[in-house]
Short mmCIF file of C-alpha atoms in Angstrom, two decimals:
data_model
loop_
_atom_site.label_atom_id
_atom_site.label_comp_id
_atom_site.label_asym_id
_atom_site.label_seq_id
_atom_site.Cartn_x
_atom_site.Cartn_y
_atom_site.Cartn_z
CA MET A 99 -7.21 -4.67 -31.49
CA THR A 100 -6.77 -5.10 -27.52
CA ASP A 101 -7.13 -8.92 -27.12
CA ASP A 102 -4.07 -10.22 -28.36
CA LEU A 103 -2.62 -7.73 -26.24
CA VAL A 104 1.47 -8.18 -24.07
CA LEU A 105 0.86 -7.08 -20.54
CA VAL A 106 3.32 -6.23 -18.03
CA ASP A 107 1.92 -6.36 -14.06
CA GLN A 108 3.25 -3.51 -12.51
CA HIS A 109 2.25 -4.64 -8.99
CA CYS A 110 0.80 -7.60 -7.58
CA HIS A 111 1.44 -10.98 -5.10
CA GLY A 112 2.55 -14.35 -5.08
CA VAL A 113 -0.07 -17.51 -5.05
CA VAL A 114 -0.94 -19.47 -2.55
CA THR A 115 1.31 -22.74 -2.68
CA ASP A 116 -2.01 -25.43 -0.81
CA ASP A 117 -5.14 -26.59 -2.21
CA LEU A 118 -7.94 -24.98 -0.65
CA ASP A 119 -11.39 -25.74 1.14
CA ARG A 120 -14.24 -23.42 0.53
CA GLU A 121 -13.45 -21.32 3.74
CA ARG A 122 -10.05 -20.34 2.84
CA PHE A 123 -10.86 -19.68 -1.14
CA ALA A 124 -13.93 -17.81 0.11
CA ARG A 125 -11.77 -15.38 2.37
CA LEU A 126 -8.79 -14.81 -0.06
CA LEU A 127 -11.58 -13.73 -2.46
CA THR A 128 -12.26 -10.45 -0.42
CA GLU A 129 -10.71 -7.90 0.75
CA SER A 130 -13.39 -8.61 4.27
CA SER A 131 -12.51 -10.32 7.08
CA ILE A 132 -16.16 -11.71 7.70
CA SER A 133 -17.80 -12.33 4.38
CA SER A 134 -17.07 -14.18 1.34
CA ASN A 135 -17.33 -12.35 -2.02
CA PHE A 136 -19.13 -15.09 -4.27
CA ASP A 137 -21.95 -12.99 -4.85
CA SER A 138 -20.63 -9.97 -6.03
CA MET A 139 -18.86 -8.53 -9.83
CA VAL A 140 -15.99 -10.31 -9.20
CA GLY A 141 -17.86 -13.69 -7.91
CA ARG A 142 -19.40 -13.34 -11.54
CA ALA A 143 -16.52 -12.76 -13.02
CA LEU A 144 -15.02 -15.58 -11.17
CA ARG A 145 -17.24 -18.09 -12.62
CA ARG A 146 -17.84 -16.32 -16.49
CA TRP A 147 -13.75 -16.19 -17.17
CA CYS A 148 -12.10 -18.57 -14.62
CA ALA A 149 -14.54 -21.65 -14.92
CA PRO A 150 -13.94 -21.72 -19.17
CA ARG A 151 -10.23 -22.30 -18.59
CA LEU A 152 -10.64 -25.36 -15.71
CA GLY A 153 -12.65 -27.25 -18.66
CA LEU A 154 -16.04 -26.01 -16.98
CA PRO A 155 -18.78 -23.96 -18.73
CA ALA A 156 -19.37 -20.26 -18.39
CA HIS A 157 -21.47 -19.42 -14.98
CA CYS A 158 -21.17 -23.01 -13.67
CA SER A 159 -21.72 -22.90 -9.89
CA VAL A 160 -19.45 -21.96 -7.32
CA ASP A 161 -19.37 -25.84 -6.31
CA ASP A 162 -18.33 -27.20 -9.49
CA TYR A 163 -15.99 -24.80 -9.68
CA LEU A 164 -14.30 -25.40 -6.76
CA ASP A 165 -14.90 -29.17 -7.04
CA ARG A 166 -12.84 -28.56 -10.27
CA ARG A 167 -9.94 -27.02 -8.35
CA ARG A 168 -9.81 -30.11 -6.24
CA GLU A 169 -9.12 -32.01 -8.80
CA TRP A 170 -6.89 -30.71 -10.89
CA GLY A 171 -4.78 -29.57 -7.55
CA TRP A 172 -3.22 -25.97 -6.82
CA ARG A 173 -0.49 -26.01 -9.25
CA ARG A 174 -2.02 -27.60 -12.16
CA VAL A 175 -4.63 -24.62 -11.90
CA SER A 176 -2.52 -21.72 -11.11
CA THR A 177 0.12 -22.86 -14.20
CA GLU A 178 -3.27 -22.51 -16.11
CA LEU A 179 -4.82 -19.78 -15.19
CA LEU A 180 -1.08 -17.39 -14.87
CA ARG A 181 -0.54 -18.93 -18.47
CA ALA A 182 -3.94 -17.59 -19.89
CA ALA A 183 -3.65 -14.29 -18.37
CA GLY A 184 -1.29 -13.10 -21.45
CA VAL A 185 1.68 -11.39 -18.90
CA ARG A 186 4.97 -11.34 -19.76
CA SER A 187 6.34 -9.70 -16.96
CA TRP A 188 5.22 -9.87 -13.40
CA LEU A 189 6.29 -7.73 -10.47
CA LEU A 190 5.75 -9.27 -6.75
CA ASP A 191 5.13 -7.52 -4.02
CA THR A 192 7.18 -10.43 -1.60
CA GLY A 193 6.18 -8.50 1.85
CA LEU A 194 3.65 -9.80 2.11
CA THR A 195 3.10 -13.11 3.78
CA GLY A 196 0.46 -15.63 2.80
CA ALA A 197 -3.08 -16.34 5.38
CA ASP A 198 -3.24 -18.61 7.78
CA ASP A 199 0.69 -19.16 7.62
CA THR A 200 0.29 -20.86 3.63
CA PRO A 201 3.50 -19.71 1.89
CA LEU A 202 3.14 -17.58 -2.13
CA THR A 203 5.52 -18.26 -4.82
CA GLU A 204 8.22 -16.45 -4.45
CA PRO A 205 9.19 -14.78 -7.90
CA ALA A 206 11.12 -17.25 -8.97
CA ASP A 207 8.81 -20.11 -8.41
CA PHE A 208 5.51 -18.30 -9.76
CA ALA A 209 7.68 -17.30 -12.98
CA GLU A 210 7.59 -21.05 -13.30
CA LEU A 211 4.22 -20.86 -13.07
CA ALA A 212 3.45 -18.08 -15.30
CA GLY A 213 5.63 -19.15 -18.32
CA GLY A 214 6.54 -15.32 -17.74
CA ASP A 215 9.10 -13.04 -16.14
CA ALA A 216 9.41 -12.09 -12.66
CA PHE A 217 10.78 -9.68 -10.70
CA GLU A 218 10.79 -8.36 -6.93
CA VAL A 219 9.49 -5.53 -5.63
CA VAL A 220 10.41 -4.92 -1.90
CA ARG A 221 8.43 -3.74 0.69
CA LEU A 222 9.95 -1.21 3.06
CA GLU A 223 8.68 -1.72 6.20
CA SER A 224 8.94 -5.87 6.37
CA VAL A 225 12.61 -4.32 5.19
CA ALA A 226 12.54 -1.80 8.27
CA GLU A 227 10.55 -4.89 10.67
CA ARG A 228 13.06 -7.66 9.31
CA ILE A 229 15.97 -5.81 10.94
CA ALA A 230 14.87 -4.72 14.46
CA SER A 231 13.87 -8.06 15.33
CA THR A 232 17.33 -9.06 15.56
CA ASP A 233 18.74 -7.12 17.71
CA VAL A 234 20.60 -3.81 16.82
CA SER A 235 21.90 -0.44 18.17
CA VAL A 236 20.17 2.87 16.64
CA ASP A 237 22.73 3.15 14.41
CA ASP A 238 23.69 0.24 12.93
CA PHE A 239 19.41 -0.53 12.43
CA LEU A 240 19.38 3.01 10.41
CA ASP A 241 22.43 1.88 7.85
CA PHE A 242 21.51 -1.55 8.14
CA VAL A 243 18.03 -0.64 6.28
CA GLU A 244 19.43 1.49 3.68
CA ILE A 245 21.96 -1.03 2.47
CA HIS A 246 19.81 -3.58 2.64
CA LEU A 247 17.75 -1.73 -0.14
CA ARG A 248 20.44 -0.62 -1.49
CA ASP A 249 21.39 -5.09 -1.74
CA ALA A 250 17.85 -5.69 -2.92
CA ILE A 251 17.78 -3.36 -6.14
CA GLY A 252 21.85 -4.54 -6.88
CA ALA A 253 20.94 -7.85 -7.05
CA GLY A 254 17.89 -7.32 -9.16
CA ALA A 255 14.56 -5.60 -7.52
CA VAL A 256 13.05 -3.14 -9.89
CA GLY A 257 11.35 -1.11 -7.52
CA LEU A 258 10.27 -0.12 -3.71
CA LYS A 259 6.96 -0.20 -1.75
CA SER A 260 5.75 1.54 1.39
CA VAL A 261 2.36 0.83 3.04
CA VAL A 262 2.10 4.05 4.73
CA ALA A 263 -1.22 4.43 4.25
CA TYR A 264 -1.74 1.47 5.99
CA ARG A 265 -0.27 2.45 9.54
CA THR A 266 -0.17 5.99 9.27
CA GLY A 267 -1.95 7.27 6.51
CA LEU A 268 -0.90 9.30 3.38
CA GLU A 269 -0.31 12.73 4.13
CA LEU A 270 3.66 12.92 4.37
CA PRO A 271 5.98 15.75 5.23
CA ALA A 272 7.31 17.60 2.28
CA GLU A 273 10.91 17.19 3.92
CA PRO A 274 12.23 14.16 5.99
CA PRO A 275 12.36 14.30 9.37
CA THR A 276 15.65 15.05 11.32
CA ASP A 277 18.25 13.51 12.30
CA VAL A 278 17.36 13.87 16.23
CA GLU A 279 13.74 13.19 15.35
CA VAL A 280 14.97 9.65 13.80
CA ASN A 281 17.12 8.73 16.35
CA ALA A 282 15.04 9.36 19.26
CA ALA A 283 12.20 7.39 17.41
CA ALA A 284 13.78 4.41 16.09
CA SER A 285 15.00 4.32 19.73
CA ALA A 286 11.66 3.92 21.46
CA TRP A 287 10.57 1.89 18.99
CA LEU A 288 13.57 -0.48 18.75
CA ARG A 289 13.26 -0.49 22.82
CA TRP A 290 9.75 -2.84 22.26
CA ASN A 291 12.12 -4.80 19.54
CA GLY A 292 10.96 -3.72 16.64
CA GLN A 293 6.89 -5.25 16.84
CA ARG A 294 4.69 -3.41 13.65
CA LEU A 295 6.03 -0.18 12.24
CA ASP A 296 3.68 2.77 13.04
CA ASP A 297 5.96 5.48 14.16
CA PRO A 298 4.67 8.28 12.04
CA ILE A 299 8.41 10.15 12.04
CA LEU A 300 9.95 6.55 11.42
CA LEU A 301 7.77 6.22 8.61
CA ALA A 302 8.15 9.22 7.39
CA TRP A 303 12.20 8.70 7.03
CA LEU A 304 11.07 5.43 5.63
CA VAL A 305 9.56 6.74 2.74
CA HIS A 306 11.90 9.84 2.06
CA LEU A 307 14.57 7.45 1.91
CA GLY A 308 12.78 5.34 -0.86
CA ALA A 309 11.98 8.45 -2.54
CA ARG A 310 15.48 9.31 -2.39
CA LEU A 311 16.40 6.09 -3.59
CA SER A 312 14.01 5.52 -6.45
CA ALA A 313 16.19 9.50 -7.35
CA GLU A 314 19.56 7.63 -6.75
CA LEU A 315 18.66 4.83 -8.52
CA HIS A 316 15.88 4.77 -11.18
CA VAL A 317 13.32 2.67 -9.49
CA PRO A 318 10.05 3.56 -8.72
CA LEU A 319 8.75 3.98 -5.21
CA GLN A 320 5.25 2.63 -5.01
CA LEU A 321 2.56 3.78 -2.47
CA HIS A 322 -0.35 1.94 -1.58
CA THR A 323 -3.59 3.82 -2.09
CA GLY A 324 -6.97 3.17 -2.05
CA PHE A 325 -8.68 0.15 -0.84
CA GLY A 326 -7.22 -2.14 0.35
CA ASP A 327 -8.73 -5.20 3.39
CA ASP A 328 -9.72 -3.92 7.21
CA ASP A 329 -6.23 -2.90 8.14
CA ILE A 330 -7.07 -0.18 6.51
CA ARG A 331 -9.02 3.67 7.13
CA LEU A 332 -9.71 4.69 3.67
CA HIS A 333 -10.06 8.27 4.24
CA ARG A 334 -6.51 8.48 4.69
CA ALA A 335 -5.02 6.06 1.75
CA ASP A 336 -6.87 9.23 -0.33
CA PRO A 337 -3.87 10.02 -2.50
CA ALA A 338 -4.46 13.21 -2.60
CA LEU A 339 -2.58 13.89 0.92
CA LEU A 340 0.21 13.21 -1.02
CA GLY A 341 0.29 16.42 -2.54
CA ASP A 342 3.07 18.34 -0.57
CA PHE A 343 4.99 15.05 -0.81
CA LEU A 344 4.74 14.95 -4.80
CA ARG A 345 5.40 18.73 -5.27
CA ALA A 346 9.15 18.58 -2.85
CA THR A 347 9.98 15.18 -4.83
CA LYS A 348 8.86 16.40 -8.26
CA SER A 349 12.13 17.24 -9.17
CA THR A 350 14.10 14.70 -7.63
CA GLY A 351 14.17 11.77 -10.93
CA ALA A 352 12.21 9.75 -8.30
CA THR A 353 9.70 8.28 -10.24
CA ILE A 354 6.11 7.81 -7.61
CA ALA A 355 3.65 4.95 -8.76
CA LEU A 356 0.61 5.19 -7.06
CA LEU A 357 -1.51 2.01 -6.83
CA HIS A 358 -5.27 0.79 -6.55
CA THR A 359 -6.53 4.27 -5.93
CA TRP A 360 -9.87 3.30 -5.67
CA PRO A 361 -12.59 5.08 -4.97
CA PHE A 362 -9.56 7.79 -5.39
CA HIS A 363 -9.27 7.54 -9.10
CA ARG A 364 -10.05 10.99 -10.37
CA HIS A 365 -7.91 12.21 -7.42
CA ALA A 366 -4.56 9.60 -8.62
CA GLY A 367 -5.69 11.12 -11.95
CA TYR A 368 -5.51 14.56 -11.18
CA LEU A 369 -1.98 14.17 -9.55
CA ALA A 370 -0.54 12.65 -12.44
CA HIS A 371 -1.73 15.48 -14.88
CA LEU A 372 0.25 17.71 -12.47
CA PHE A 373 2.90 15.62 -11.74
CA PRO A 374 5.24 13.66 -14.46
CA HIS A 375 7.24 11.60 -11.91
CA VAL A 376 3.88 10.65 -11.02
CA LEU A 377 2.31 7.08 -11.81
CA VAL A 378 -1.19 5.78 -11.38
CA ASP A 379 -2.70 2.07 -12.04
CA ILE A 380 -6.38 1.07 -10.60
CA GLY A 381 -4.57 -2.42 -9.90
CA LEU A 382 -6.92 -4.15 -7.04
CA ALA A 383 -10.00 -1.70 -8.02
CA ILE A 384 -10.31 -4.06 -12.05
CA PRO A 385 -11.17 -7.90 -10.50
CA TYR A 386 -13.04 -6.51 -7.96
CA VAL A 387 -15.53 -4.18 -9.77
CA GLY A 388 -15.72 -6.83 -12.68
CA ASP A 389 -17.39 -5.75 -15.73
CA ARG A 390 -17.75 -1.98 -14.16
CA ALA A 391 -13.18 -1.98 -14.79
CA GLY A 392 -14.34 -0.28 -17.79
CA ALA A 393 -15.86 2.86 -16.03
CA VAL A 394 -12.91 2.71 -13.60
CA LEU A 395 -10.68 2.59 -16.16
CA ALA A 396 -12.45 5.54 -17.86
CA GLU A 397 -12.28 7.63 -14.94
CA LEU A 398 -8.94 7.61 -14.37
CA LEU A 399 -7.78 8.97 -17.66
CA GLU A 400 -10.17 11.82 -17.35
CA LEU A 401 -7.06 13.83 -16.82
CA ALA A 402 -4.07 11.25 -16.36
CA PRO A 403 -1.74 11.45 -19.32
CA PHE A 404 -1.62 8.33 -20.77
CA GLY A 405 2.41 8.08 -20.48
CA SER A 406 1.22 8.03 -16.47
CA VAL A 407 -0.73 5.29 -16.52
CA CYS A 408 -0.06 0.91 -16.06
CA PHE A 409 -1.60 -1.84 -16.35
CA SER A 410 -1.71 -4.12 -12.48
CA SER A 411 -3.68 -6.42 -11.28
CA ASP A 412 -2.54 -6.68 -7.58
CA GLY A 413 -3.30 -10.94 -7.79
CA TYR A 414 -3.07 -12.62 -4.60
CA GLY A 415 -3.38 -15.95 -3.24
CA LEU A 416 -5.37 -16.60 -5.86
CA PRO A 417 -4.24 -16.94 -9.34
CA GLU A 418 -7.62 -16.27 -10.36
CA LEU A 419 -7.49 -12.64 -9.26
CA HIS A 420 -4.21 -12.33 -11.36
CA HIS A 421 -6.23 -14.08 -14.35
CA LEU A 422 -9.13 -11.64 -14.14
CA GLY A 423 -6.85 -8.42 -13.68
CA ALA A 424 -6.30 -9.40 -16.64
CA VAL A 425 -8.94 -10.48 -18.85
CA LEU A 426 -10.84 -7.39 -17.56
CA TRP A 427 -8.34 -5.26 -18.19
CA ARG A 428 -8.17 -6.06 -21.99
CA ARG A 429 -12.18 -5.93 -22.15
CA ALA A 430 -12.29 -2.11 -20.63
CA LEU A 431 -9.58 -0.83 -22.16
CA GLY A 432 -10.82 -2.50 -26.05
CA ARG A 433 -14.02 -0.98 -24.90
CA LEU A 434 -12.62 2.38 -24.71
CA VAL A 435 -10.60 2.22 -27.58
CA ASP A 436 -13.14 0.61 -29.70
CA GLY A 437 -14.99 4.12 -28.63
CA TRP A 438 -12.68 6.52 -29.19
CA ILE A 439 -12.28 5.63 -33.01
CA ALA A 440 -15.62 5.34 -33.48
CA ASP A 441 -16.50 8.79 -32.03
CA ASP A 442 -13.16 10.24 -34.16
CA VAL A 443 -11.46 10.71 -30.81
CA MET A 444 -8.34 9.68 -32.66
CA THR A 445 -7.00 7.94 -35.01
CA ALA A 446 -6.56 4.31 -34.93
CA ALA A 447 -2.59 4.21 -35.13
CA ASP A 448 -2.92 6.81 -32.16
CA ALA A 449 -5.45 4.18 -29.97
CA GLU A 450 -3.65 1.15 -31.20
CA LEU A 451 -0.51 3.05 -29.25
CA ALA A 452 -2.26 4.10 -26.43
CA ALA A 453 -3.49 0.60 -25.76
CA VAL A 454 0.55 -1.26 -26.10
CA ASN A 455 1.50 2.43 -24.02
CA LEU A 456 -1.07 1.56 -20.94
CA SER A 457 -0.83 -2.14 -20.77
CA ALA A 458 2.75 -2.14 -20.78
CA GLY A 459 5.24 0.22 -22.40
CA ASN A 460 4.90 2.60 -19.39
CA CYS A 461 5.45 -0.07 -17.06
CA CYS A 462 8.09 -1.22 -19.36
CA ARG A 463 10.33 2.11 -19.69
CA ALA A 464 9.55 3.28 -16.04
CA TYR A 465 10.78 -0.40 -14.43
CA GLY A 466 13.87 -0.20 -16.84
CA LEU A 467 12.60 -3.62 -18.60
CA SER A 468 12.84 -4.49 -21.72
CA ALA A 469 9.63 -3.92 -24.03
CA PRO A 470 7.27 -7.11 -25.06
CA VAL A 471 7.77 -8.19 -28.02
#
């Protein structure tokens, strides 16, 4: 039932536009800054599911895989893996730069490689930091951030995103800070030439601005939650910390998308159960847990309404991660729905509708995209 499902990827990034040696490839296959991930579930999944797409036997050696990758070159590899993923639309966070100053594909270039549609999701912190670097006054800074976000959405961006989980954590206040607090914090930050934004008052202002624009302009606000690279402090990325913020925004018309969520995916499912304006996914976890993706998805769906869950891969840098996200999602979902039907949990028709919505329909409705054919 799920083999032919067309997917819409709620959250991912571009791919590296360069040929990679073993060390650089390994660094992109892990969230760690000091170790590789070849001997892991994601490493085994790579050799099982990506190798045949490059004309190699499943489970070939890492050396054979990397040799073939060098032989084909990054463009051919990216085209093959992205187009074979069966993803109709990709939503790209454009606020993350490439590793080692290697550029990532922008949405238009990514769409050409992938043979589908690619839409921009604008990262709030990146916009604020870029504007702060232009030697603006406090008043202009605050105005220009909102103007830039509005202009980006007017130009076709379909969502906003915050990485406040990486900066100060997800325990956001229910109400935005006062104008006096924001002006004082902005003035102090700008005196330091607007380096990495980690001021809790400015971050709270920025996320509340994102929620207000979400409600007004009908674009979801994505929040990174759960695991990421070693820049994050995991206990501060638990979506359960968002309780006050979600309660305050539940009736505003905003849509809040909780990305990644593992190992707090059950917490995220509970929040989606409580708050109808919450979307959830297990994006980054899917390729990394490999064949365990089904267990993680089943735990998310213990409480999360089927209409609140979206597919995402969080593919970054390596097209292998985009591809694995799609392949492992289909396998995980297929096993679940087959079990539901066999155990008479639901009818085949209900299971098929759930699979379509979880894979694409929910995302299309939330982001105003046309439904996949």
